[in-house]
CSV table of C-alpha atoms and ligand atoms in Angstrom, one decimal:
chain,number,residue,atom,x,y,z
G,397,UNK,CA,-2.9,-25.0,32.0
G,398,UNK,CA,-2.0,-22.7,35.2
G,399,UNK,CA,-0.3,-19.9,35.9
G,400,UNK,CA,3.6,-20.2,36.8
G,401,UNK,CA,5.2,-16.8,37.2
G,402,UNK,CA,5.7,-13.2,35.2
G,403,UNK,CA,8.4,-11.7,33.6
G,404,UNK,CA,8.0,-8.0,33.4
G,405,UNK,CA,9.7,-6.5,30.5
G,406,UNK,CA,8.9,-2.0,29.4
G,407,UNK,CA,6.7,-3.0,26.6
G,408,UNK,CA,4.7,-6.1,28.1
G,409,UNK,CA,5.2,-9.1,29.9
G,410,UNK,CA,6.7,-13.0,29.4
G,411,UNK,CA,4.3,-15.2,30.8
G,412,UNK,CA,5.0,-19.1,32.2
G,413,UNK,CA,2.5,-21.4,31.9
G,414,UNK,CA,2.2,-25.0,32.9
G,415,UNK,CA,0.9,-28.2,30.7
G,416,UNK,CA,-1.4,-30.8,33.2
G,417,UNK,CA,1.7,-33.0,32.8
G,418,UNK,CA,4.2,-30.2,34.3
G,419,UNK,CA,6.0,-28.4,31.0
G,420,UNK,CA,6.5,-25.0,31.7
G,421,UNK,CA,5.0,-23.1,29.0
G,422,UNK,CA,5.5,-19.5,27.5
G,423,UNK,CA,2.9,-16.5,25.8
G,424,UNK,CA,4.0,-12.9,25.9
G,425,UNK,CA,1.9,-9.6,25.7
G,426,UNK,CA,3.6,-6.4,24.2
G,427,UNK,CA,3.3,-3.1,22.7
G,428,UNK,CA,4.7,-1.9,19.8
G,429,UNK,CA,7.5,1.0,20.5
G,430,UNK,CA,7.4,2.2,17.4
G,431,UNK,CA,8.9,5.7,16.1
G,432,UNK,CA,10.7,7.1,13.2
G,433,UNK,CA,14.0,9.6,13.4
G,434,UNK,CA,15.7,11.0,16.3
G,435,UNK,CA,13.5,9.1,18.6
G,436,UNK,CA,14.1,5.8,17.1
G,437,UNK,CA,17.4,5.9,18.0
G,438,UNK,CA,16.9,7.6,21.1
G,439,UNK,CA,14.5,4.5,22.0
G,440,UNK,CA,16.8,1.8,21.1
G,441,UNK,CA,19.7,3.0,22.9
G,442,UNK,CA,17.9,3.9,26.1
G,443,UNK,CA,18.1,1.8,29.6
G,444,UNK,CA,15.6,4.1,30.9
G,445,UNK,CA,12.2,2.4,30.8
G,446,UNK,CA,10.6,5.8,30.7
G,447,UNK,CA,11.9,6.5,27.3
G,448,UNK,CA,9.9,3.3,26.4
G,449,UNK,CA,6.6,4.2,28.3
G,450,UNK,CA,6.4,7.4,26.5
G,451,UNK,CA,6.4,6.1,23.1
G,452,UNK,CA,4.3,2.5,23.3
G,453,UNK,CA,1.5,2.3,20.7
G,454,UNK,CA,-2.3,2.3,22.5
G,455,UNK,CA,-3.8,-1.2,22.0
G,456,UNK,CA,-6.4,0.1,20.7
G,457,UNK,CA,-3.7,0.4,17.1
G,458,UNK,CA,-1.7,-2.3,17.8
G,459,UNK,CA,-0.9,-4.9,20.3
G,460,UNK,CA,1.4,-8.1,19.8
G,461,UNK,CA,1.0,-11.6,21.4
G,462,UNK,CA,2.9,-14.8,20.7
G,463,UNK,CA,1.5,-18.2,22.1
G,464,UNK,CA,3.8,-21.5,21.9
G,465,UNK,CA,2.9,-24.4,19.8
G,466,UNK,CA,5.0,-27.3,20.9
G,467,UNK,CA,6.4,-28.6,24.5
G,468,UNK,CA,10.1,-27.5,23.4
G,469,UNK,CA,11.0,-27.9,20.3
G,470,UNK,CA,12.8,-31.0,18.1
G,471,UNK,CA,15.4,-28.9,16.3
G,472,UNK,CA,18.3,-27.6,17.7
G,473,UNK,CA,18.9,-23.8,16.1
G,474,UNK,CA,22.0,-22.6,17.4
G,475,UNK,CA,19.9,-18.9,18.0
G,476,UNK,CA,17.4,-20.3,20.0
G,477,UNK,CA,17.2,-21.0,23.9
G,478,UNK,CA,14.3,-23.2,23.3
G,479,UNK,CA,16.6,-25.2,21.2
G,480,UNK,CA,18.3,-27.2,25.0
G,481,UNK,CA,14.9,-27.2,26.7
G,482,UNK,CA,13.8,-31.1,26.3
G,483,UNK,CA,11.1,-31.4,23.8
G,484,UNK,CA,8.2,-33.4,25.3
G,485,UNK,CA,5.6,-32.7,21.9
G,486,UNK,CA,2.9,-31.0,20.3
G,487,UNK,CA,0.7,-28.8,22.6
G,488,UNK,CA,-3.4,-29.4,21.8
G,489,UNK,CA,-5.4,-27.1,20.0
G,490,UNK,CA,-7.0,-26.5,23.4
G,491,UNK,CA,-3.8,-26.1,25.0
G,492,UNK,CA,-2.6,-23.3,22.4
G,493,UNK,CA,-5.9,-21.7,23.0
G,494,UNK,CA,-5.5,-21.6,26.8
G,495,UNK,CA,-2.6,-19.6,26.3
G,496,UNK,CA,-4.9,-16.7,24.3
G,497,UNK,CA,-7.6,-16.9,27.1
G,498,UNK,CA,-4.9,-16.6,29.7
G,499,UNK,CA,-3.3,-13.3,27.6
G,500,UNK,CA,-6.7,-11.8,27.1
G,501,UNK,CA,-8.0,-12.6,31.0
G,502,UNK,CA,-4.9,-11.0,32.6
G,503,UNK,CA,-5.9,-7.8,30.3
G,504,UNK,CA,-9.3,-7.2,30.4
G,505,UNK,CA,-9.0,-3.4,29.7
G,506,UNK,CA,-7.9,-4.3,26.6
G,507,UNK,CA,-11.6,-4.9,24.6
G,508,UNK,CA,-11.1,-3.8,21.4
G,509,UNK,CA,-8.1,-3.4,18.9
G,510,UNK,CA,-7.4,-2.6,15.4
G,511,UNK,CA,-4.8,-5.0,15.2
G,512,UNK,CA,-3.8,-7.9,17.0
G,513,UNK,CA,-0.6,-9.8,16.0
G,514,UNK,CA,-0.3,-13.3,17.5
G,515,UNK,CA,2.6,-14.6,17.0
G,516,UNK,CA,2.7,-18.6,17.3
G,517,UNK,CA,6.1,-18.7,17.7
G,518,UNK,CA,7.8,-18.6,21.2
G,519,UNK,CA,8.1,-22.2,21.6
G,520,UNK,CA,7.8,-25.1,19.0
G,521,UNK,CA,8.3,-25.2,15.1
G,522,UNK,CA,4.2,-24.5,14.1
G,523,UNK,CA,4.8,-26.9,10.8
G,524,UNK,CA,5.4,-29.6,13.3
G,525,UNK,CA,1.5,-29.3,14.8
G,526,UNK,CA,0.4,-27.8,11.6
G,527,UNK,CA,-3.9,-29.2,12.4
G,528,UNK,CA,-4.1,-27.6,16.0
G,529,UNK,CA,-2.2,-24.3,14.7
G,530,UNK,CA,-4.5,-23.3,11.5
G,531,UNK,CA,-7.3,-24.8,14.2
G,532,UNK,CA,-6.3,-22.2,17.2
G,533,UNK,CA,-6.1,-19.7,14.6
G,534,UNK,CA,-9.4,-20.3,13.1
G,535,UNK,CA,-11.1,-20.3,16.9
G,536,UNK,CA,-10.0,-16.7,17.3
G,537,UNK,CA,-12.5,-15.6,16.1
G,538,UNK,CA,-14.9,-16.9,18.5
G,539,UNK,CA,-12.9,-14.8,21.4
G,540,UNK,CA,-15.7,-12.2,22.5
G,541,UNK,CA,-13.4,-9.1,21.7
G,542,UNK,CA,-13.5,-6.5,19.3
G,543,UNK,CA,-10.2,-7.7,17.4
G,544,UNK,CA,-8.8,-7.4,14.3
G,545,UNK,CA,-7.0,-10.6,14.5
G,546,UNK,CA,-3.6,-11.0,12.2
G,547,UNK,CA,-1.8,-14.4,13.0
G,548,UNK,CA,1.6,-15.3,12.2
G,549,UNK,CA,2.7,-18.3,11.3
G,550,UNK,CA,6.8,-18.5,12.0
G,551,UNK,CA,8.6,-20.9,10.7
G,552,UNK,CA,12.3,-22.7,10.0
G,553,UNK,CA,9.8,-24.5,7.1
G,554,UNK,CA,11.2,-28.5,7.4
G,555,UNK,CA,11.5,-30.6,4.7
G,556,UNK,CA,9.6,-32.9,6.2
G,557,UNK,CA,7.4,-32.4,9.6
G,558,UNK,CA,6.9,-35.3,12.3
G,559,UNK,CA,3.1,-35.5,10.9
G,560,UNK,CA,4.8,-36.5,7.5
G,561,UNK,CA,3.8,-33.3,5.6
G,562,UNK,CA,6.3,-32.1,3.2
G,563,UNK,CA,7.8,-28.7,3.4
G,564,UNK,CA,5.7,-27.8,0.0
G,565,UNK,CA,2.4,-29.3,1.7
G,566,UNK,CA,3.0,-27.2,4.9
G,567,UNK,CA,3.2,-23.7,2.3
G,568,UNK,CA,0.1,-24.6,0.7
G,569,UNK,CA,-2.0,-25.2,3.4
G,570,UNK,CA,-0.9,-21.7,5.3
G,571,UNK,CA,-1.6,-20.2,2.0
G,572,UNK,CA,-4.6,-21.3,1.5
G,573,UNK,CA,-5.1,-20.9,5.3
G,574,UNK,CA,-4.7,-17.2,4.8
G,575,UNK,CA,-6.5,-16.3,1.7
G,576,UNK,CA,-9.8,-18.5,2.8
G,577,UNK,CA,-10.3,-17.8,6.1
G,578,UNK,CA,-8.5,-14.3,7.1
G,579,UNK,CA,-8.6,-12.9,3.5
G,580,UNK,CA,-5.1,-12.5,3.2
G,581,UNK,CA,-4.5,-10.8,6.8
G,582,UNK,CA,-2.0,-13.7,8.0
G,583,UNK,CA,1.7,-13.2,8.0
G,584,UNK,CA,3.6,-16.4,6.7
G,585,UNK,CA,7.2,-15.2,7.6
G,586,UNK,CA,10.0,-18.3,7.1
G,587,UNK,CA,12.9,-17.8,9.0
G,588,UNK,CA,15.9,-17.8,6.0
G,589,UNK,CA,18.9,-15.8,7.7
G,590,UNK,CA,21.8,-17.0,5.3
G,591,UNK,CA,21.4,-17.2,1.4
G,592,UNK,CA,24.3,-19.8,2.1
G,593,UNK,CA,22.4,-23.0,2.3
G,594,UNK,CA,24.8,-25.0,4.2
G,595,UNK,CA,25.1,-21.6,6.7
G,596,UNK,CA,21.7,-22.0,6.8
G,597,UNK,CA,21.8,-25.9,7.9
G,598,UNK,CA,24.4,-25.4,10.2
G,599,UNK,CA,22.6,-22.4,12.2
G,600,UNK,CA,19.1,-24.7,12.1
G,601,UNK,CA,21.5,-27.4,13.8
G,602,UNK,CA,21.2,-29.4,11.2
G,603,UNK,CA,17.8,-29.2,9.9
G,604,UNK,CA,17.0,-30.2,6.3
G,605,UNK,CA,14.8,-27.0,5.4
G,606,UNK,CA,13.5,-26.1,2.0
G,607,UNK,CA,16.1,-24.2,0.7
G,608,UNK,CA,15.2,-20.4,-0.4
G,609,UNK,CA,15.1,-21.2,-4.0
G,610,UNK,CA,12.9,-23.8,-3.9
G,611,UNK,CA,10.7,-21.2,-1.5
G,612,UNK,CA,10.9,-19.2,-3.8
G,613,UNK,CA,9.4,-21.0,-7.0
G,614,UNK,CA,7.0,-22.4,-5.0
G,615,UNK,CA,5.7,-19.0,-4.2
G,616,UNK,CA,5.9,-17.4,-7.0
G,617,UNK,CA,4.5,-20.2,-8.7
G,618,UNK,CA,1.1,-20.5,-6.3
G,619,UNK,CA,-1.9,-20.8,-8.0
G,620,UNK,CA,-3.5,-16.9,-7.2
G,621,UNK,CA,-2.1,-13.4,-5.9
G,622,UNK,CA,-0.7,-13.3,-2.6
G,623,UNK,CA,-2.7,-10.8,-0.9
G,624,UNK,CA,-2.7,-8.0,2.1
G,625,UNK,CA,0.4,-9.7,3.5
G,626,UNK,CA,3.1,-10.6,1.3
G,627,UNK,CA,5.1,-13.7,2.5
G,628,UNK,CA,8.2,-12.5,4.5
G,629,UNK,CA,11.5,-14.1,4.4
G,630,UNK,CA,13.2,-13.1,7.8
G,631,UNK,CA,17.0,-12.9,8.5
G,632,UNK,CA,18.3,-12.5,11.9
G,633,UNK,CA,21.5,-10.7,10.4
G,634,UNK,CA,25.1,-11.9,11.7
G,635,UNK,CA,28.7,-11.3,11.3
G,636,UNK,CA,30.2,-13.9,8.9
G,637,UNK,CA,27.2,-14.7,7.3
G,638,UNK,CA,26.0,-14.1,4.2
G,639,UNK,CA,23.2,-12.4,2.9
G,640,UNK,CA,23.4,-11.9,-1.0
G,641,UNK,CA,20.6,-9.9,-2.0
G,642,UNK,CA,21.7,-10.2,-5.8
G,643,UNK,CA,21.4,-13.8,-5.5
G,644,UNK,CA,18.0,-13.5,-4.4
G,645,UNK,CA,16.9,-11.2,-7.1
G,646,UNK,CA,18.9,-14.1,-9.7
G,647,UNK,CA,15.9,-16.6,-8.2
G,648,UNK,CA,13.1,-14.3,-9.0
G,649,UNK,CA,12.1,-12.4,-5.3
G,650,UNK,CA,9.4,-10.6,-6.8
G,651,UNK,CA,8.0,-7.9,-4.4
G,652,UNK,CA,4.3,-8.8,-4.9
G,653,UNK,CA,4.5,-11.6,-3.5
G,654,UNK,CA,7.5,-11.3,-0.7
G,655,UNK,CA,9.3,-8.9,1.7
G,656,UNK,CA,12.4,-9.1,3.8
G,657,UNK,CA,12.2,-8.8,7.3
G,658,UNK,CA,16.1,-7.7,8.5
G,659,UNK,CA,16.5,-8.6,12.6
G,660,UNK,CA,19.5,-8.0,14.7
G,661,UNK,CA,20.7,-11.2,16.9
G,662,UNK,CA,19.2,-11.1,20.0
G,663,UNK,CA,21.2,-11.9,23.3
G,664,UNK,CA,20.6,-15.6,23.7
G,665,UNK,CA,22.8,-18.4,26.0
G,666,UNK,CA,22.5,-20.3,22.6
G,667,UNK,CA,24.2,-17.5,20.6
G,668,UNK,CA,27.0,-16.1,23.2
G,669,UNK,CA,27.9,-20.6,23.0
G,670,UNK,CA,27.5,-20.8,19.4
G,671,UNK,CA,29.8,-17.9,19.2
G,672,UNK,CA,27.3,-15.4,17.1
G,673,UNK,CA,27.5,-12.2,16.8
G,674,UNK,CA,25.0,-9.7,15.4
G,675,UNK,CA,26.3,-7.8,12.5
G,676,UNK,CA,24.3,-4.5,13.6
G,677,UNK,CA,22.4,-3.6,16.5
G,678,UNK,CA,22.3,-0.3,19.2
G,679,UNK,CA,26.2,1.2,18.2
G,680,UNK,CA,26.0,0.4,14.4
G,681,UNK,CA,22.3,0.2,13.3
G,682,UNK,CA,23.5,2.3,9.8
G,683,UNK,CA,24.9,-1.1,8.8
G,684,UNK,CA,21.5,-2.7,9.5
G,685,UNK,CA,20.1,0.3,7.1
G,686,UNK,CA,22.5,0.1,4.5
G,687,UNK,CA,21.8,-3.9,4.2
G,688,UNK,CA,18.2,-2.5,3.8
G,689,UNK,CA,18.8,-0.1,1.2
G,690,UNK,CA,20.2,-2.9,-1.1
G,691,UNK,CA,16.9,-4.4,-0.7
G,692,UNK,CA,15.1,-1.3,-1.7
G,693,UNK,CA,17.5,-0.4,-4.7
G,694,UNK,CA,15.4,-3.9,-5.9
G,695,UNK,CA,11.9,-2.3,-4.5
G,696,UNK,CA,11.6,-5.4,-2.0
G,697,UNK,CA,9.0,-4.2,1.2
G,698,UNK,CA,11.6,-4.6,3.9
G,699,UNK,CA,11.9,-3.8,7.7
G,700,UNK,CA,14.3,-3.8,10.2
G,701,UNK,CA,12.5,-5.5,13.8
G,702,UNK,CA,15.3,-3.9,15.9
G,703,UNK,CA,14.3,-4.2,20.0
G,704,UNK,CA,15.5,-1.5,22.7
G,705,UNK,CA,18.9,-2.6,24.6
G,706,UNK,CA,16.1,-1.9,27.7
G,707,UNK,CA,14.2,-4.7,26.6
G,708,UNK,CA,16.7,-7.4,25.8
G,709,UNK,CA,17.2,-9.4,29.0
G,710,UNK,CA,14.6,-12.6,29.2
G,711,UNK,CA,12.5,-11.2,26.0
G,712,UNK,CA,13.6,-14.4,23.9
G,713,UNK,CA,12.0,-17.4,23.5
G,714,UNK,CA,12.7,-20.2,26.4
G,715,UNK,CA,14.6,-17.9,28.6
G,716,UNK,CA,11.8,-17.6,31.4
G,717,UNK,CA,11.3,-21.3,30.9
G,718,UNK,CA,15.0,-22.0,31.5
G,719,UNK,CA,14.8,-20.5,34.6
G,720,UNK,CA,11.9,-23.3,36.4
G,721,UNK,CA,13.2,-26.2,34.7
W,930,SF4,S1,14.1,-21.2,16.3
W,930,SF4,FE1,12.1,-22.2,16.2
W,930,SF4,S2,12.6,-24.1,15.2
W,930,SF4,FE2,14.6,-23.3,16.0
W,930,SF4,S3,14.9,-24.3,18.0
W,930,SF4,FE3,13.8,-22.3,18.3
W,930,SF4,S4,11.7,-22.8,18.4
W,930,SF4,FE4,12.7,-24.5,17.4
């Protein structure tokens, strides 16, 4: 895999990569901009990178990668700017590997960390290339850094992947994954957005998902205790579509075992088509928090992954690809 180009963003950078065969590739390296109160807001609103400077985390607490796992991706999520890149497969265990070696060599002053969050989930649906995912991750370790690794597996969770593993197979395997090899320290987050099914279906373009309930009883009904990191269902919250957080609580979301993850639509060319609009985000973010406190009223861990307006431009998955294709 070589280097392409650089996308320079406040809080980190959008790297390109390219495959031996000529896909173009992306991995990201960012800090966490993190603060509580007046400043919160006063980070999200700002177009003044300073504003960001002055409040990134060190990496020594906290630094965030995400590597892809597929060339493209199959489905078609009307969110998503990978979604109309061509998909061309799965990338190689070594391949997804390359992508950590390139982060870490481009930032050798970063040596040790309490906690690294890699992401695999820029490009490519990870329950598609399930073997050379949980293998990447389980390499990690042998990366001569002082890291407290804490993977994340992202996914739209398919019925059925290409490798012929069902939805329920894919959950146990991560599970297991998690609480056998990183004692609980990986984050399993599926990406649910809608508690309208057929919503759902139609903003996956057409995916056949698990749907949340059967999520759900499956976790609730695995085998032992979900430990350090509950499973988090995310929604990327939009205007005109639902999110009923009674319903959820009528299927048995019990807060040992889950939390909510509550994100604003980000500023894709596959939202502005699709005709999507965030329901909250820099002007209104108290109707972000009051969706929250709904969740809270039923003691479900939630957060709200809000990014700085500053930030925005080419930060979403595909965009710097889009460009060199
Ligand atoms: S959101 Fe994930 S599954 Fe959907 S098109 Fe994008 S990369 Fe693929």
């Amino acid at each position: 895999m070589k280097f392409k180009n650089s996308f320079y963003l406040p809080s980190g950078r959008v790297f390109l990569l390219e495959t031996d065969d000529g896909y173009p590739v992306e991995c990201t390296e960012m800090r966490d901009v993190s603060v509580q109160g007046k400043q919160h807001y006063e980070v999200r609103n700002t177009q003044d990178p300073h504003i960001i400077w002055k409040h990134l985390k060190p990496y020594e607490e906290k630094w965030l990668l995400t590597v892809s796992t597929q060339k493209g991706c199959v489905h078609n999520c009307k969110f998503c700017d990978v979604a109309d890149l061509k998909f061309k497969g799965n990338l190689s265990k070594s391949e997804i590997l390359q992508q950590v070696n390139f982060l870490l060599s481009s930032t050798p002053y970063v040596q040790e960390s309490a906690k690294v969050k890699i992401g695999f989930a820029r490009m490519g649906e990870p329950a598609h290339n399930l073997k050379n995912v949980l293998g990447a991750m389980f390499s990690l370790f042998e990366f001569d850094r002082k890291f407290n690794w804490l993977p994340c597996f992202n996914t739209i969770l398919p019925r059925k992947t290409t490798e012929g593993l069902s939805g329920e197979d894919v959950l146990k395997k991560v599970i297991d994954f998690k609480e056998d090899v990183y004692k609980g320290f990986l984050h399993l987050q599926i990406s649910c957005n809608s508690t309208d099914e057929q919503k759902r279906k139609e903003l996956f373009g057409g995916a056949d998902v698990l749907s949340i309930k059967e999520i759900v009883n499956y976790i609730n009904n695995y085998s032992s205790p979900i430990t350090q990191r509950t499973v988090t269902l995310n929604f990327i919250v939009m205007k005109g579509v639902p999110i009923d957080v009674d319903y959820l609580m009528e299927l048995g979301l019990n807060p040992e075992r889950f939390a909510v993850k509550l994100i604003p639509l980000n500023n894709t060319v596959q939202s502005q088509e699709n005709n999507l609009v965030t329901l909250a985000n820099y002007s209104n973010y108290e109707d972000l928090e009051a969706l929250r406190d709904k969740f809270k009223q039923h003691k479900i861990p939630v957060v709200i992954d809000a990014i700085a307006k500053c930030e925005e431009a080419g930060l979403c998955c595909g965009q710097l690809a889009h460009i060199f294709v």
